[in-house]
mmCIF file of C-alpha atoms in Angstrom:
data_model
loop_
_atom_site.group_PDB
_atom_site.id
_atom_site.type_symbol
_atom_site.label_atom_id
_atom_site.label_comp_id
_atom_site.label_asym_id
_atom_site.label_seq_id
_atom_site.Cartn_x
_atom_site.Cartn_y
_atom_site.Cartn_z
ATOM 1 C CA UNK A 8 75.027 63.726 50.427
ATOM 2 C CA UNK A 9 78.347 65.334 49.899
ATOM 3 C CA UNK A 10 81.168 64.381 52.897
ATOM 4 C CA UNK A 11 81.554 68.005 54.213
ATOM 5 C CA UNK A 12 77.758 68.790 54.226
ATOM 6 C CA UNK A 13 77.518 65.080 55.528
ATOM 7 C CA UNK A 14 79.934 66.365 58.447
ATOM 8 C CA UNK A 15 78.454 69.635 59.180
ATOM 9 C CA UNK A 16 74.998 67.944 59.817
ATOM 10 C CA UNK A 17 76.748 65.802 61.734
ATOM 11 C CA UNK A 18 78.224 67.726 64.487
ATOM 12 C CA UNK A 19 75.593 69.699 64.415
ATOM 13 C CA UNK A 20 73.877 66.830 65.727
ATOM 14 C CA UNK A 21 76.179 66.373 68.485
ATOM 15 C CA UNK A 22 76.206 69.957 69.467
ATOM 16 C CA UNK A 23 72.689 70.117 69.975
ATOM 17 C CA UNK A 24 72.196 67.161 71.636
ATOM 18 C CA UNK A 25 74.715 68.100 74.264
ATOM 19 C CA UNK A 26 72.991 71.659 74.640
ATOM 20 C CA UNK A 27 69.622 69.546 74.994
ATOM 21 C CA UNK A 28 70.900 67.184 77.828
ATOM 22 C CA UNK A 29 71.917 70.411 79.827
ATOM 23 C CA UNK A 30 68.704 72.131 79.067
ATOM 24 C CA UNK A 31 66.402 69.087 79.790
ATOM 25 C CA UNK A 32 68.088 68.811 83.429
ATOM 26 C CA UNK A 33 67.549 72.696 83.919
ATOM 27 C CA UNK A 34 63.816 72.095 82.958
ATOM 28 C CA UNK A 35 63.586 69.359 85.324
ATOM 29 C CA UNK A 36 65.135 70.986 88.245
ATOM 30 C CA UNK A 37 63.334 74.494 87.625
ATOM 31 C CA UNK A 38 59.822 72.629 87.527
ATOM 32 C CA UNK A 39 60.635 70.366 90.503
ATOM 33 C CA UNK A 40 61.291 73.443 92.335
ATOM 34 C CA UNK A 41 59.169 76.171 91.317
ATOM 35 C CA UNK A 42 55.860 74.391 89.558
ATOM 36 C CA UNK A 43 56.949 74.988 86.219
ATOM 37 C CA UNK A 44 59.288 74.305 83.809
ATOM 38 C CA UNK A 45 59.623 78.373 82.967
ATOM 39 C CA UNK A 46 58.623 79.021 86.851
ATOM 40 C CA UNK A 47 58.806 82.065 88.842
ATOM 41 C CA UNK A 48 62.052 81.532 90.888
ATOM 42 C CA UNK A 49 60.419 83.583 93.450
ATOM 43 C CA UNK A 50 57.974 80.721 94.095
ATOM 44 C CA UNK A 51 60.950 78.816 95.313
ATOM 45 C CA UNK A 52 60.764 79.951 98.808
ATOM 46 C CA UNK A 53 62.951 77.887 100.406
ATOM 47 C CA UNK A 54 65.899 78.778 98.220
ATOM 48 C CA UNK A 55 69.204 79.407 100.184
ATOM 49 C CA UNK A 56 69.377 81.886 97.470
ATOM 50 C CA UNK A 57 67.398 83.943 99.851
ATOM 51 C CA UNK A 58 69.181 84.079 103.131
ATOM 52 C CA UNK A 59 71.919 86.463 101.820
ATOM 53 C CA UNK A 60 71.054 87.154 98.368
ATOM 54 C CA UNK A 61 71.265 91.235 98.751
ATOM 55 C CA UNK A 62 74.852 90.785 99.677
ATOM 56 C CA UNK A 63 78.052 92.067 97.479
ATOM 57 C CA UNK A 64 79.137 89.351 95.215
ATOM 58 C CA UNK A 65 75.681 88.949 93.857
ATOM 59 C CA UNK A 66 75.953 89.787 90.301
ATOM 60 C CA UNK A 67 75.120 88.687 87.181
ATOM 61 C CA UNK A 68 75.128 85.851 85.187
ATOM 62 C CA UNK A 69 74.497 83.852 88.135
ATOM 63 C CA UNK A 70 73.541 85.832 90.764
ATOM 64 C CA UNK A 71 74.017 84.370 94.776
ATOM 65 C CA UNK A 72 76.091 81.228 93.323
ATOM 66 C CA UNK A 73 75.977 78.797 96.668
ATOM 67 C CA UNK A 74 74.702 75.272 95.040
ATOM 68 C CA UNK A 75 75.752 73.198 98.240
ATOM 69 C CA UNK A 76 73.306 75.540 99.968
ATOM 70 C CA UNK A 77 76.192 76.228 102.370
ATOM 71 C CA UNK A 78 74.532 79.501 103.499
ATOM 72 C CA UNK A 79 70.864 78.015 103.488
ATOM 73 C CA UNK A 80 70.914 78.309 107.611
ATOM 74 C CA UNK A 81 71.101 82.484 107.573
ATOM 75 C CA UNK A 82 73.863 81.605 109.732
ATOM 76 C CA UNK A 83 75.310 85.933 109.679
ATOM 77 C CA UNK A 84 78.473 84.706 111.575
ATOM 78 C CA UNK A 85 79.529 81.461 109.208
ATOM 79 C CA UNK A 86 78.668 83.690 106.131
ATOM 80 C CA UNK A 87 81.024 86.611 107.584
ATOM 81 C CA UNK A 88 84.153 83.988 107.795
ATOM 82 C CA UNK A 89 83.441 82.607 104.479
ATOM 83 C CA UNK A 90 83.080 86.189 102.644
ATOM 84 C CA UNK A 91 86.465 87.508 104.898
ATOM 85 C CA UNK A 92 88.382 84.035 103.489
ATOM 86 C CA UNK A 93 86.885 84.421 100.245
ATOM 87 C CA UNK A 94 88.655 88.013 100.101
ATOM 88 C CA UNK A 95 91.589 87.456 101.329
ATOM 89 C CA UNK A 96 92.063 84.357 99.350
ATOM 90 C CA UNK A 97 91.304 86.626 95.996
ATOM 91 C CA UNK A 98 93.760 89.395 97.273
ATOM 92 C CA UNK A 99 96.675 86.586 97.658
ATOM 93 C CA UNK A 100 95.474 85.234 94.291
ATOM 94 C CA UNK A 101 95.667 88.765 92.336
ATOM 95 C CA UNK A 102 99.367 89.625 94.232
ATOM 96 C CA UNK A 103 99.975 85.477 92.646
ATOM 97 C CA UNK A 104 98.972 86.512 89.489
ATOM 98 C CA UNK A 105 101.265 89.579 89.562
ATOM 99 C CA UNK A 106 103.871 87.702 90.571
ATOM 100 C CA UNK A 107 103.944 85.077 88.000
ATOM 101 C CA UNK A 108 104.051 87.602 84.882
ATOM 102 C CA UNK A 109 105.779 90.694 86.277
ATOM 103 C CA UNK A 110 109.196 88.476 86.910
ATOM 104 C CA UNK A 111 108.905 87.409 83.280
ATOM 105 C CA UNK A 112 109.782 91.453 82.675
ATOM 106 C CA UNK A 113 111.227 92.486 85.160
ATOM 107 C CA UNK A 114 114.109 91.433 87.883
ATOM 108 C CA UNK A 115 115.508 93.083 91.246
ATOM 109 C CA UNK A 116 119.232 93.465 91.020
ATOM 110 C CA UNK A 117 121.424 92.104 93.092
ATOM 111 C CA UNK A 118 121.836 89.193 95.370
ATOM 112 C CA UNK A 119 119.075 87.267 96.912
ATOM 113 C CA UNK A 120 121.822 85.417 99.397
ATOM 114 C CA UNK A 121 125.194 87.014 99.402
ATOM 115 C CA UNK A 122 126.137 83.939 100.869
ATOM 116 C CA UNK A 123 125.555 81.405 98.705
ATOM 117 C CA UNK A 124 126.107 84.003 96.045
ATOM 118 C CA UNK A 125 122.728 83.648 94.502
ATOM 119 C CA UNK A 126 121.494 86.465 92.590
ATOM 120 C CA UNK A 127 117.616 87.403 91.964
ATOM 121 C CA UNK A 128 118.033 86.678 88.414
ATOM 122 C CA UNK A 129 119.255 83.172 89.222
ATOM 123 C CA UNK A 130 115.535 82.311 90.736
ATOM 124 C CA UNK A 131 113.409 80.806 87.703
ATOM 125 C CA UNK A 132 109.703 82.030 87.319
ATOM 126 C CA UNK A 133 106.853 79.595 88.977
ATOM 127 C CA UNK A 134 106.973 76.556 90.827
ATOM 128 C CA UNK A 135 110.473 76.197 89.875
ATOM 129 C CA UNK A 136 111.296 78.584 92.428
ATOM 130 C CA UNK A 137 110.377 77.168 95.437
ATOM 131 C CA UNK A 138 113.412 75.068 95.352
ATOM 132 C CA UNK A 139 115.901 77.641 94.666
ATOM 133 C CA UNK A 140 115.194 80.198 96.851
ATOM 134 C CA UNK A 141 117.051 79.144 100.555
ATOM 135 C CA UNK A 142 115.248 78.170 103.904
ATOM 136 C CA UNK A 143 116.290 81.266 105.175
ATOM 137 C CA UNK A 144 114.726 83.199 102.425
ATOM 138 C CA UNK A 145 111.446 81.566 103.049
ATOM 139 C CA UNK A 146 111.099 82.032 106.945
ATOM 140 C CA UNK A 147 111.706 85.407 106.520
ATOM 141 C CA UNK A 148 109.216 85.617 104.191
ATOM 142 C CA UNK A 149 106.594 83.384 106.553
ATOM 143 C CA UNK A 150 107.600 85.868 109.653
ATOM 144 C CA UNK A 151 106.897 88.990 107.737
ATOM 145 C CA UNK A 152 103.391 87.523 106.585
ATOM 146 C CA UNK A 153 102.696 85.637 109.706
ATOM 147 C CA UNK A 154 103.626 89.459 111.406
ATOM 148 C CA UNK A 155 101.828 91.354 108.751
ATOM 149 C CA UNK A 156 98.879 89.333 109.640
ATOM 150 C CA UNK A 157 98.846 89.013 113.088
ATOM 151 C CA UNK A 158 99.665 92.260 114.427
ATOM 152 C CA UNK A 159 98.969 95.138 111.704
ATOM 153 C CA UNK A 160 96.374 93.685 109.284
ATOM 154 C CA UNK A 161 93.493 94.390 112.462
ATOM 155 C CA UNK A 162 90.307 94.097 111.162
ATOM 156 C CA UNK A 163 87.824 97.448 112.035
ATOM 157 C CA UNK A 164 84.139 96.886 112.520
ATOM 158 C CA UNK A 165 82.205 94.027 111.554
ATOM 159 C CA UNK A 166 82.465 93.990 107.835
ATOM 160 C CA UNK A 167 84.796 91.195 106.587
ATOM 161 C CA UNK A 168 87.806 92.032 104.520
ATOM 162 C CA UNK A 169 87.944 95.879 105.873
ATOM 163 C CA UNK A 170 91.253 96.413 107.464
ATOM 164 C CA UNK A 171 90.933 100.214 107.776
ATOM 165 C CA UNK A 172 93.216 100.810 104.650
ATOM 166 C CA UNK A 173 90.724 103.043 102.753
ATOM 167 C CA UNK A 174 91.023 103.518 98.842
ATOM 168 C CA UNK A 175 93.215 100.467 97.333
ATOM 169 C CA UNK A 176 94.045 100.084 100.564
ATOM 170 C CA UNK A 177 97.008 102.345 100.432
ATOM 171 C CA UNK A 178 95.711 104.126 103.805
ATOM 172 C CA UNK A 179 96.760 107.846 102.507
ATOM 173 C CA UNK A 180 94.275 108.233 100.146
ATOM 174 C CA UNK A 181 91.643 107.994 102.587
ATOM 175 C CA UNK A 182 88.583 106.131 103.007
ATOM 176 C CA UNK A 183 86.132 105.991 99.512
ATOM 177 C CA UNK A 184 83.424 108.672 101.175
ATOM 178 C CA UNK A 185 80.870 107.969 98.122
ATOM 179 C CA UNK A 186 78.489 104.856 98.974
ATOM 180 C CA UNK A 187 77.605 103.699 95.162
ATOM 181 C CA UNK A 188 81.439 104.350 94.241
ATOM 182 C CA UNK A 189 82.334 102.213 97.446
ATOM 183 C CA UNK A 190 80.241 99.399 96.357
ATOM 184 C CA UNK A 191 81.311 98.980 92.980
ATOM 185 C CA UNK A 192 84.383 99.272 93.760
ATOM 186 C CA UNK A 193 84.141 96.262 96.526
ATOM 187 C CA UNK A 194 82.524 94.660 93.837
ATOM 188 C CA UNK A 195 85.267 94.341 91.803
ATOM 189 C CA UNK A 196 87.325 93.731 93.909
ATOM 190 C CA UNK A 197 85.287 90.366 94.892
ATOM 191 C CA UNK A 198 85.158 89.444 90.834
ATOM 192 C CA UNK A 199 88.645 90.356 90.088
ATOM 193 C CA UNK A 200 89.340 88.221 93.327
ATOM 194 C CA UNK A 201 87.550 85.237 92.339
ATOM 195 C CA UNK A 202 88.924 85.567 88.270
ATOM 196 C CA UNK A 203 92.415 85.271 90.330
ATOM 197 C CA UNK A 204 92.049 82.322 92.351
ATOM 198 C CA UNK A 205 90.750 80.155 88.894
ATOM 199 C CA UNK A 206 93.485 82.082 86.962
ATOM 200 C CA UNK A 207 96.497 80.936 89.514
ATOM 201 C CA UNK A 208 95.289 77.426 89.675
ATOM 202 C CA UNK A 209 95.335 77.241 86.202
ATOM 203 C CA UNK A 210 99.064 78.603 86.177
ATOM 204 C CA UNK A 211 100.026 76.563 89.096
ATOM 205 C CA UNK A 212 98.716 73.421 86.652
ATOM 206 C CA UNK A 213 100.149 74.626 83.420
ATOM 207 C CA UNK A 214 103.266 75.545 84.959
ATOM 208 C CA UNK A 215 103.225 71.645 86.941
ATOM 209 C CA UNK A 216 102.590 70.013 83.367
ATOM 210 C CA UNK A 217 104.540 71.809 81.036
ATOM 211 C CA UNK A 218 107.584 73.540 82.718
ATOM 212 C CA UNK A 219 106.005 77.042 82.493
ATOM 213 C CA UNK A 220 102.796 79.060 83.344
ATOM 214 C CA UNK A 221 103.075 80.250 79.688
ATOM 215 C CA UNK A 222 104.223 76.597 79.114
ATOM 216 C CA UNK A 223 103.654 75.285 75.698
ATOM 217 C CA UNK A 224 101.016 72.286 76.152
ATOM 218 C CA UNK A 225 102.949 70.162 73.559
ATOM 219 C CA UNK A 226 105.605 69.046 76.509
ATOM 220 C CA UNK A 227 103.403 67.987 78.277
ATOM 221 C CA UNK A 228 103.935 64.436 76.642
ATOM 222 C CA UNK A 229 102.003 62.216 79.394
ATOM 223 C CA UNK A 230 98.733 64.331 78.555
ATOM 224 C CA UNK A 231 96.022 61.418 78.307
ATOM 225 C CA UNK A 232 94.683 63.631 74.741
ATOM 226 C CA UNK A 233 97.814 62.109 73.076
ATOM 227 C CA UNK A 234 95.657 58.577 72.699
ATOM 228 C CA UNK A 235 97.913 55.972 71.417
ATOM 229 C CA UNK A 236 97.130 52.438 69.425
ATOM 230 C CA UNK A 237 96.631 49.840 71.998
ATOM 231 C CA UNK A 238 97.866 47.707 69.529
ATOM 232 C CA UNK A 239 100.411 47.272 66.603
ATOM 233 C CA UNK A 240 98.047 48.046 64.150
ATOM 234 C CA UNK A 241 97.314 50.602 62.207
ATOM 235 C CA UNK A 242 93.976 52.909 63.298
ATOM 236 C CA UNK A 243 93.152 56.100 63.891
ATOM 237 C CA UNK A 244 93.271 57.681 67.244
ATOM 238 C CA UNK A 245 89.999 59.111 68.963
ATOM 239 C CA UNK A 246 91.143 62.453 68.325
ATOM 240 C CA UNK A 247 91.141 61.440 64.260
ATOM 241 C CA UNK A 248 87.906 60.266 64.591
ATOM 242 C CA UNK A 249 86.601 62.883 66.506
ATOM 243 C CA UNK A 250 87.950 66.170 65.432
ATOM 244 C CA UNK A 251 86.306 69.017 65.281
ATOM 245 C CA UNK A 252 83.329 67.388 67.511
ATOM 246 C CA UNK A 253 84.418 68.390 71.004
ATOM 247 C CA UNK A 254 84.130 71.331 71.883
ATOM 248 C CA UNK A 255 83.350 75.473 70.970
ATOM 249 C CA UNK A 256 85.971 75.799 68.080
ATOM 250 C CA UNK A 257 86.635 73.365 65.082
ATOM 251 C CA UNK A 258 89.813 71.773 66.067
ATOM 252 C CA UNK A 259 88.761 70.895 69.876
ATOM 253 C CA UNK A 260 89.197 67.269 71.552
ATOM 254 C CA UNK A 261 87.245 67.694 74.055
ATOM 255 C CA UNK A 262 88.065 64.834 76.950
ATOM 256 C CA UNK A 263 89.422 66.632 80.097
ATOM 257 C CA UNK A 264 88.648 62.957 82.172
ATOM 258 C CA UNK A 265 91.219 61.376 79.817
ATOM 259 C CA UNK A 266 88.994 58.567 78.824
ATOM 260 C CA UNK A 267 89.863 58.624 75.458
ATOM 261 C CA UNK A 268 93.487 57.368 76.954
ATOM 262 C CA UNK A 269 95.632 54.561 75.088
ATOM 263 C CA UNK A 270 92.261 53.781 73.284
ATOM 264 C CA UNK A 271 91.688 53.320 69.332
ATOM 265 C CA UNK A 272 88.843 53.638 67.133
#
């Protein structure tokens, strides 16, 4: 059999049996639960699925996502707190996101501390920040939040996250009047919430391990994919061995546990 054919076959193998192992446990879990491997998930009545699943947030692919059944108790009052956190979390996430790329463009003028004769543009992007920027400059930045929070930011009936602010919660443009507008719209705002929160961590990580948010992965020199010999002689890394068989696109290494670290063939 020709080598690339040979190879082809080969992860092919591999691919499939890694889609198999996840499919297998779905099988088993889905017939434990409902009677059937391709059961009716509505004969799973004691889902926690059920106790809030006509709630916003519910959308597709994976509808009412609470696997720790953390919501199984129909508790209204635990679910409120979560969903208000949850929102405010993803609102402080988006304005993170913002302010990670807009500064990359864009600077004030001026001086941040006249005193110390620091200017805005003197403040790198990211993490690196945090130690530039003075005391000062943070505690006013904790009163006006703490302030924000406390004493405007009042919340106005019993649905979490609703402030009173109306439309993109500018307050003049008024309240959205239209119900199926209003919910998609709060819909969005809970997915573009939760695509923030994983989108900042993975900044806040990138930006840790390489210098930058937009860091280039190849400084990161204590990565555990850059395998190295255990011992003086010559062999090939797992990476050699294994390239190409790790993940969605040909290239990939796929070992995010690092377990391929200072191991050889």
């Amino acid at each position: 059999i020709y080598p690339e054919i040979k190879k082809t076959k080969l992860n092919a193998e591999l691919a499939n049996g890694r889609l198999a192992m996840m499919a297998i446990i779905g099988m088993f879990f889905q017939d434990g639960l409902t009677g059937s491997a391709w059961g009716d998930w509505a004969n799973y009545t004691s889902s926690p699925l059920r106790a809030f699943e006509g709630e916003l947030g519910v959308q597709a692919p994976v509808g009412f996502w609470d696997p720790l059944g953390l919501s199984s108790d129909g508790d209204v009052a635990f679910f409120k707190r979560r969903r208000e956190v949850e929102l405010k979390h993803g609102r402080i996430s988006m304005f993170a996101c913002m302010g990670y790329i807009v500064p990359e463009y864009f600077r004030f003028p001026g001086e941040l501390s006249p005193k110390l004769g620091l200017q805005f543009s003197d403040i790198p992007n990211g993490l690196a920040a945090i130690s530039k920027v003075p005391g000062q400059g943070w505690s006013q930045i904790v009163a006006f939040l703490g302030t924000y929070e406390l004493f405007i930011n009042t919340p106005v009936g019993g649905e979490p996250g609703n402030y009173g602010k109306g439309n993109l919660g500018l307050g003049f443009l008024g309240p959205v009047t239209d119900p199926e507008a209003r919910k998609k719209k709060l819909s969005a705002e809970l997915a573009n919430g939760r695509l923030a929160m994983v989108a900042i961590i993975g900044m806040f990580f990138q930006d840790g391990l390489t210098g930058s948010a937009w860091g280039d992965w190849a400084l990161y020199v204590d990565s555990p994919l850059r395998a190295e010999a255990a011992t003086s002689m010559p062999a090939r890394t797992p990476q050699e061995v294994l390239v190409g068989t790790g993940g969605p696109f040909p290239e990939n290494f796929w070992d995010p546990a690092g377990l391929s670290k200072n191991k050889t063939e």
